[in-house]
PDB file of C-alpha atoms (C1' of nucleotides) in Angstrom:
ATOM      1  CA  MET M   1      85.118  -4.017 162.203  1.00  0.00           C
ATOM      2  CA  ARG M   2      86.802  -1.038 160.669  1.00  0.00           C
ATOM      3  CA  ARG M   3      90.524  -0.939 161.290  1.00  0.00           C
ATOM      4  CA  PHE M   4      93.141   1.732 160.848  1.00  0.00           C
ATOM      5  CA  TRP M   5      96.584   1.695 159.279  1.00  0.00           C
ATOM      6  CA  LEU M   6      99.588   3.819 158.579  1.00  0.00           C
ATOM      7  CA  MET M   7     101.114   3.199 155.153  1.00  0.00           C
ATOM      8  CA  LYS M   8     104.506   4.542 154.154  1.00  0.00           C
ATOM      9  CA  SER M   9     105.275   5.712 150.686  1.00  0.00           C
ATOM     10  CA  GLU M  10     108.228   7.591 149.331  1.00  0.00           C
ATOM     11  CA  PRO M  11     106.725  10.723 147.774  1.00  0.00           C
ATOM     12  CA  ASP M  12     109.297  10.482 144.983  1.00  0.00           C
ATOM     13  CA  GLU M  13     107.562   7.230 144.055  1.00  0.00           C
ATOM     14  CA  VAL M  14     103.933   7.902 144.968  1.00  0.00           C
ATOM     15  CA  SER M  15     102.851  10.937 146.964  1.00  0.00           C
ATOM     16  CA  ILE M  16      99.410  11.676 148.375  1.00  0.00           C
ATOM     17  CA  ASP M  17      98.998  14.209 145.560  1.00  0.00           C
ATOM     18  CA  ASP M  18      99.831  11.531 143.000  1.00  0.00           C
ATOM     19  CA  ALA M  19      97.160   9.335 144.564  1.00  0.00           C
ATOM     20  CA  LEU M  20      94.591  12.154 144.524  1.00  0.00           C
ATOM     21  CA  ALA M  21      95.374  12.740 140.849  1.00  0.00           C
ATOM     22  CA  ALA M  22      94.959   9.072 139.898  1.00  0.00           C
ATOM     23  CA  PRO M  23      91.756   7.777 138.266  1.00  0.00           C
ATOM     24  CA  SER M  24      89.125   7.405 140.996  1.00  0.00           C
ATOM     25  CA  ARG M  25      91.868   8.746 143.295  1.00  0.00           C
ATOM     26  CA  THR M  26      92.861   5.132 143.627  1.00  0.00           C
ATOM     27  CA  ILE M  27      96.287   3.543 143.383  1.00  0.00           C
ATOM     28  CA  SER M  28      97.532   0.004 143.647  1.00  0.00           C
ATOM     29  CA  TRP M  29      99.764  -0.437 146.675  1.00  0.00           C
ATOM     30  CA  PHE M  30     102.264  -2.844 145.161  1.00  0.00           C
ATOM     31  CA  GLY M  31     105.875  -3.603 145.882  1.00  0.00           C
ATOM     32  CA  VAL M  32     105.537  -4.647 149.496  1.00  0.00           C
ATOM     33  CA  ARG M  33     108.248  -7.253 150.054  1.00  0.00           C
ATOM     34  CA  ASN M  34     108.084  -7.765 153.772  1.00  0.00           C
ATOM     35  CA  TYR M  35     106.157 -10.675 155.210  1.00  0.00           C
ATOM     36  CA  GLN M  36     104.705  -8.863 158.190  1.00  0.00           C
ATOM     37  CA  ALA M  37     103.369  -6.051 156.037  1.00  0.00           C
ATOM     38  CA  ARG M  38     102.088  -8.565 153.507  1.00  0.00           C
ATOM     39  CA  ASN M  39     100.265 -10.465 156.207  1.00  0.00           C
ATOM     40  CA  PHE M  40      98.496  -7.309 157.337  1.00  0.00           C
ATOM     41  CA  MET M  41      97.231  -6.834 153.780  1.00  0.00           C
ATOM     42  CA  ARG M  42      96.331 -10.464 153.318  1.00  0.00           C
ATOM     43  CA  ASP M  43      94.748 -11.215 156.679  1.00  0.00           C
ATOM     44  CA  GLN M  44      93.484  -8.013 158.203  1.00  0.00           C
ATOM     45  CA  MET M  45      92.992  -5.120 155.837  1.00  0.00           C
ATOM     46  CA  GLN M  46      89.461  -4.624 154.578  1.00  0.00           C
ATOM     47  CA  GLU M  47      87.725  -2.231 152.263  1.00  0.00           C
ATOM     48  CA  GLY M  48      86.824   0.921 154.137  1.00  0.00           C
ATOM     49  CA  ASP M  49      89.650   0.721 156.658  1.00  0.00           C
ATOM     50  CA  GLY M  50      91.144   4.130 157.433  1.00  0.00           C
ATOM     51  CA  VAL M  51      94.649   4.887 156.186  1.00  0.00           C
ATOM     52  CA  LEU M  52      97.150   7.493 157.297  1.00  0.00           C
ATOM     53  CA  PHE M  53      99.226   8.212 154.198  1.00  0.00           C
ATOM     54  CA  TYR M  54     102.804   8.687 155.358  1.00  0.00           C
ATOM     55  CA  HIS M  55     105.663  10.192 153.377  1.00  0.00           C
ATOM     56  CA  SER M  56     109.018   8.594 154.167  1.00  0.00           C
ATOM     57  CA  SER M  57     112.602   9.055 153.022  1.00  0.00           C
ATOM     58  CA  CYS M  58     112.047  12.663 152.096  1.00  0.00           C
ATOM     59  CA  ALA M  59     112.757  16.180 153.319  1.00  0.00           C
ATOM     60  CA  VAL M  60     109.825  16.328 155.732  1.00  0.00           C
ATOM     61  CA  PRO M  61     108.699  12.844 156.756  1.00  0.00           C
ATOM     62  CA  GLY M  62     105.250  12.520 158.288  1.00  0.00           C
ATOM     63  CA  ILE M  63     101.552  12.035 157.654  1.00  0.00           C
ATOM     64  CA  ALA M  64     100.589  13.841 154.480  1.00  0.00           C
ATOM     65  CA  GLY M  65      97.037  12.715 153.903  1.00  0.00           C
ATOM     66  CA  LEU M  66      94.113  10.411 154.545  1.00  0.00           C
ATOM     67  CA  ALA M  67      92.966   7.457 152.485  1.00  0.00           C
ATOM     68  CA  GLN M  68      90.919   4.294 152.590  1.00  0.00           C
ATOM     69  CA  VAL M  69      91.526   0.683 151.746  1.00  0.00           C
ATOM     70  CA  ALA M  70      89.590   0.255 148.503  1.00  0.00           C
ATOM     71  CA  SER M  71      89.862  -3.386 147.496  1.00  0.00           C
ATOM     72  CA  LYS M  72      90.418  -6.871 148.666  1.00  0.00           C
ATOM     73  CA  PRO M  73      93.990  -8.149 148.514  1.00  0.00           C
ATOM     74  CA  TYR M  74      95.155  -9.517 145.154  1.00  0.00           C
ATOM     75  CA  ALA M  75      98.383 -10.850 143.692  1.00  0.00           C
ATOM     76  CA  ASP M  76     100.986  -8.161 143.082  1.00  0.00           C
ATOM     77  CA  LYS M  77     101.749  -8.610 139.401  1.00  0.00           C
ATOM     78  CA  THR M  78     105.143  -6.920 139.594  1.00  0.00           C
ATOM     79  CA  GLN M  79     106.489 -10.043 141.275  1.00  0.00           C
ATOM     80  CA  PHE M  80     106.211 -11.857 137.909  1.00  0.00           C
ATOM     81  CA  ASP M  81     107.664  -9.036 135.820  1.00  0.00           C
ATOM     82  CA  ARG M  82     111.332  -9.731 135.101  1.00  0.00           C
ATOM     83  CA  LYS M  83     111.906  -6.090 134.318  1.00  0.00           C
ATOM     84  CA  SER M  84     110.412  -4.806 137.540  1.00  0.00           C
ATOM     85  CA  PRO M  85     112.594  -3.948 140.515  1.00  0.00           C
ATOM     86  CA  TYR M  86     110.009  -5.903 142.496  1.00  0.00           C
ATOM     87  CA  TYR M  87     110.487  -9.080 140.472  1.00  0.00           C
ATOM     88  CA  ASP M  88     110.701 -12.196 142.617  1.00  0.00           C
ATOM     89  CA  PRO M  89     112.018 -15.234 140.738  1.00  0.00           C
ATOM     90  CA  LYS M  90     110.883 -17.518 143.529  1.00  0.00           C
ATOM     91  CA  SER M  91     107.241 -16.588 143.197  1.00  0.00           C
ATOM     92  CA  THR M  92     104.902 -18.355 140.793  1.00  0.00           C
ATOM     93  CA  PRO M  93     101.426 -17.431 139.493  1.00  0.00           C
ATOM     94  CA  ASP M  94     100.142 -20.647 141.040  1.00  0.00           C
ATOM     95  CA  ALA M  95     101.388 -19.619 144.450  1.00  0.00           C
ATOM     96  CA  PRO M  96     101.921 -15.871 144.443  1.00  0.00           C
ATOM     97  CA  ARG M  97     104.043 -14.774 147.317  1.00  0.00           C
ATOM     98  CA  TRP M  98     103.278 -11.051 147.325  1.00  0.00           C
ATOM     99  CA  ILE M  99     100.080  -9.127 147.588  1.00  0.00           C
ATOM    100  CA  ALA M 100      98.822  -5.702 146.640  1.00  0.00           C
ATOM    101  CA  ILE M 101      95.757  -3.764 147.674  1.00  0.00           C
ATOM    102  CA  ASP M 102      94.023  -0.676 146.302  1.00  0.00           C
ATOM    103  CA  VAL M 103      94.081   2.564 148.268  1.00  0.00           C
ATOM    104  CA  ARG M 104      91.780   5.483 147.566  1.00  0.00           C
ATOM    105  CA  ALA M 105      93.064   8.896 148.605  1.00  0.00           C
ATOM    106  CA  GLU M 106      90.692  11.243 150.417  1.00  0.00           C
ATOM    107  CA  LYS M 107      92.602  14.394 151.204  1.00  0.00           C
ATOM    108  CA  ALA M 108      96.029  15.933 151.500  1.00  0.00           C
ATOM    109  CA  PHE M 109      97.205  18.485 154.054  1.00  0.00           C
ATOM    110  CA  PRO M 110     100.460  20.048 155.216  1.00  0.00           C
ATOM    111  CA  VAL M 111     102.554  17.229 156.624  1.00  0.00           C
ATOM    112  CA  ILE M 112     102.066  16.309 160.259  1.00  0.00           C
ATOM    113  CA  THR M 113     105.742  15.900 160.990  1.00  0.00           C
ATOM    114  CA  LEU M 114     107.432  13.176 162.963  1.00  0.00           C
ATOM    115  CA  ALA M 115     108.359  15.783 165.551  1.00  0.00           C
ATOM    116  CA  GLU M 116     104.695  16.709 165.972  1.00  0.00           C
ATOM    117  CA  LEU M 117     103.689  13.086 166.290  1.00  0.00           C
ATOM    118  CA  LYS M 118     106.388  12.415 168.864  1.00  0.00           C
ATOM    119  CA  ALA M 119     105.355  15.465 170.858  1.00  0.00           C
ATOM    120  CA  GLU M 120     101.792  14.205 171.219  1.00  0.00           C
ATOM    121  CA  PRO M 121     101.343  12.302 174.503  1.00  0.00           C
ATOM    122  CA  GLY M 122      98.381  10.342 173.177  1.00  0.00           C
ATOM    123  CA  LEU M 123     100.557   8.876 170.429  1.00  0.00           C
ATOM    124  CA  SER M 124     103.452   7.672 172.553  1.00  0.00           C
ATOM    125  CA  ASP M 125     102.634   4.019 171.809  1.00  0.00           C
ATOM    126  CA  MET M 126     102.165   4.492 168.108  1.00  0.00           C
ATOM    127  CA  ARG M 127     103.779   1.612 166.308  1.00  0.00           C
ATOM    128  CA  VAL M 128     105.415   3.707 163.641  1.00  0.00           C
ATOM    129  CA  LEU M 129     107.177   5.754 166.309  1.00  0.00           C
ATOM    130  CA  ALA M 130     108.659   2.735 168.036  1.00  0.00           C
ATOM    131  CA  ARG M 131     112.415   2.615 168.033  1.00  0.00           C
ATOM    132  CA  GLY M 132     113.818   0.756 165.082  1.00  0.00           C
ATOM    133  CA  ASN M 133     110.490   0.330 163.367  1.00  0.00           C
ATOM    134  CA  ARG M 134     110.860  -0.247 159.649  1.00  0.00           C
ATOM    135  CA  LEU M 135     107.532  -1.759 158.750  1.00  0.00           C
ATOM    136  CA  SER M 136     105.941  -0.031 155.793  1.00  0.00           C
ATOM    137  CA  ILE M 137     102.443  -0.861 157.026  1.00  0.00           C
ATOM    138  CA  THR M 138     101.614  -0.582 160.706  1.00  0.00           C
ATOM    139  CA  PRO M 139      98.348  -0.888 162.612  1.00  0.00           C
ATOM    140  CA  VAL M 140      96.961   2.275 164.186  1.00  0.00           C
ATOM    141  CA  THR M 141      94.539   2.116 167.085  1.00  0.00           C
ATOM    142  CA  ALA M 142      91.120   3.723 166.817  1.00  0.00           C
ATOM    143  CA  ALA M 143      92.128   6.183 169.527  1.00  0.00           C
ATOM    144  CA  GLU M 144      95.303   7.155 167.706  1.00  0.00           C
ATOM    145  CA  PHE M 145      93.447   7.566 164.435  1.00  0.00           C
ATOM    146  CA  ARG M 146      90.771   9.665 166.093  1.00  0.00           C
ATOM    147  CA  LEU M 147      93.325  11.868 167.828  1.00  0.00           C
ATOM    148  CA  ILE M 148      95.197  12.464 164.601  1.00  0.00           C
ATOM    149  CA  THR M 149      92.161  13.149 162.441  1.00  0.00           C
ATOM    150  CA  SER M 150      90.193  15.193 164.958  1.00  0.00           C
ATOM    151  CA  ARG M 151      93.003  17.178 166.515  1.00  0.00           C
ATOM    152  CA  LEU M 152      95.971  17.298 164.169  1.00  0.00           C
ATOM    153  CA  VAL M 153      94.340  17.190 160.758  1.00  0.00           C
ATOM    154  CA  LYS M 154      91.546  19.556 161.577  1.00  0.00           C
ATOM    155  CA  GLY M 155      92.267  23.182 160.808  1.00  0.00           C
ATOM    156  CA  ARG M 156      95.240  22.351 158.701  1.00  0.00           C
ATOM    157  CA  LYS M 157      93.825  23.358 155.370  1.00  0.00           C
TER     158      LYS M 157
ATOM    159  C1'  DG Y   1     126.407  10.058 153.252  1.00  0.00           C
ATOM    160  C1'  DC Y   2     126.176   8.010 157.882  1.00  0.00           C
ATOM    161  C1'  DC Y   3     124.668   4.563 160.645  1.00  0.00           C
ATOM    162  C1'  DA Y   4     121.443   2.076 163.847  1.00  0.00           C
ATOM    163  C1'  DA Y   5     118.191  -1.299 163.581  1.00  0.00           C
ATOM    164  C1'  DC Y   6     116.071  -4.809 161.524  1.00  0.00           C
ATOM    165  C1'  DG Y   7     115.041  -8.695 158.003  1.00  0.00           C
ATOM    166  C1'  DT Y   8     116.826 -12.291 155.030  1.00  0.00           C
ATOM    167  C1'  DT Y   9     120.031 -15.636 153.419  1.00  0.00           C
ATOM    168  C1'  DG Y  10     122.719 -19.570 153.504  1.00  0.00           C
ATOM    169  C1'  DG Y  11     126.537 -22.468 155.325  1.00  0.00           C
ATOM    170  C1'  DC Y  12     127.089 -25.572 158.788  1.00  0.00           C
TER     171       DC Y  12
ATOM    172  C1'  DG I   1     118.108 -24.514 164.117  1.00  0.00           C
ATOM    173  C1'  DC I   2     121.990 -21.308 164.815  1.00  0.00           C
ATOM    174  C1'  DC I   3     124.091 -17.251 163.611  1.00  0.00           C
ATOM    175  C1'  DA I   4     127.354 -14.401 160.829  1.00  0.00           C
ATOM    176  C1'  DA I   5     127.187 -11.824 156.851  1.00  0.00           C
ATOM    177  C1'  DC I   6     124.810  -9.107 154.049  1.00  0.00           C
ATOM    178  C1'  DG I   7     121.069  -6.020 152.340  1.00  0.00           C
ATOM    179  C1'  DT I   8     117.513  -2.571 153.296  1.00  0.00           C
ATOM    180  C1'  DT I   9     115.104   1.085 155.661  1.00  0.00           C
ATOM    181  C1'  DG I  10     114.751   5.608 156.900  1.00  0.00           C
ATOM    182  C1'  DG I  11     115.757   9.550 159.996  1.00  0.00           C
ATOM    183  C1'  DC I  12     119.174  12.719 160.473  1.00  0.00           C
TER     184       DC I  12
END
DNA sequence: GCCAACGTTGGC
DNA sequence: GCCAACGTTGGC
């Protein structure tokens, strides 16, 4: 069954335009260091799942593009790299603790802002809008995904 | 830069 | 297993 996700990235690190400019428009989503988000990647995300590409910690936070999950989960190699900010001394190649997944960008559009998302009655239960939410990967329901892609994305560019 | 909210760590 | 202290996230 195809699932849907919202994935947060800081555009200063990797923006939707960076992803579109990458070879095969595909980037490795590494650096996740939260167990809940990791478990989504490890246990639930599948190739072809729909992704809302969200820009966070920036001037205009919100959904900036659409993408797809493009690989199975695999060990995030930055966890073994002593020079990486994502290095985890407690992880070993035999039992990798952290996982990455490939994401293929589809399109970018003017950001659907947080204010717009909050103003949409059909999105009132969206996980990413929940108070105090900090998860970098959150599940999106099929209805939410459909509403966003068919109503908010359409006619935006 | 502030600060609320949350996750993780580690002493006990 | 509890929980205080600390670190991080992320909107504003």
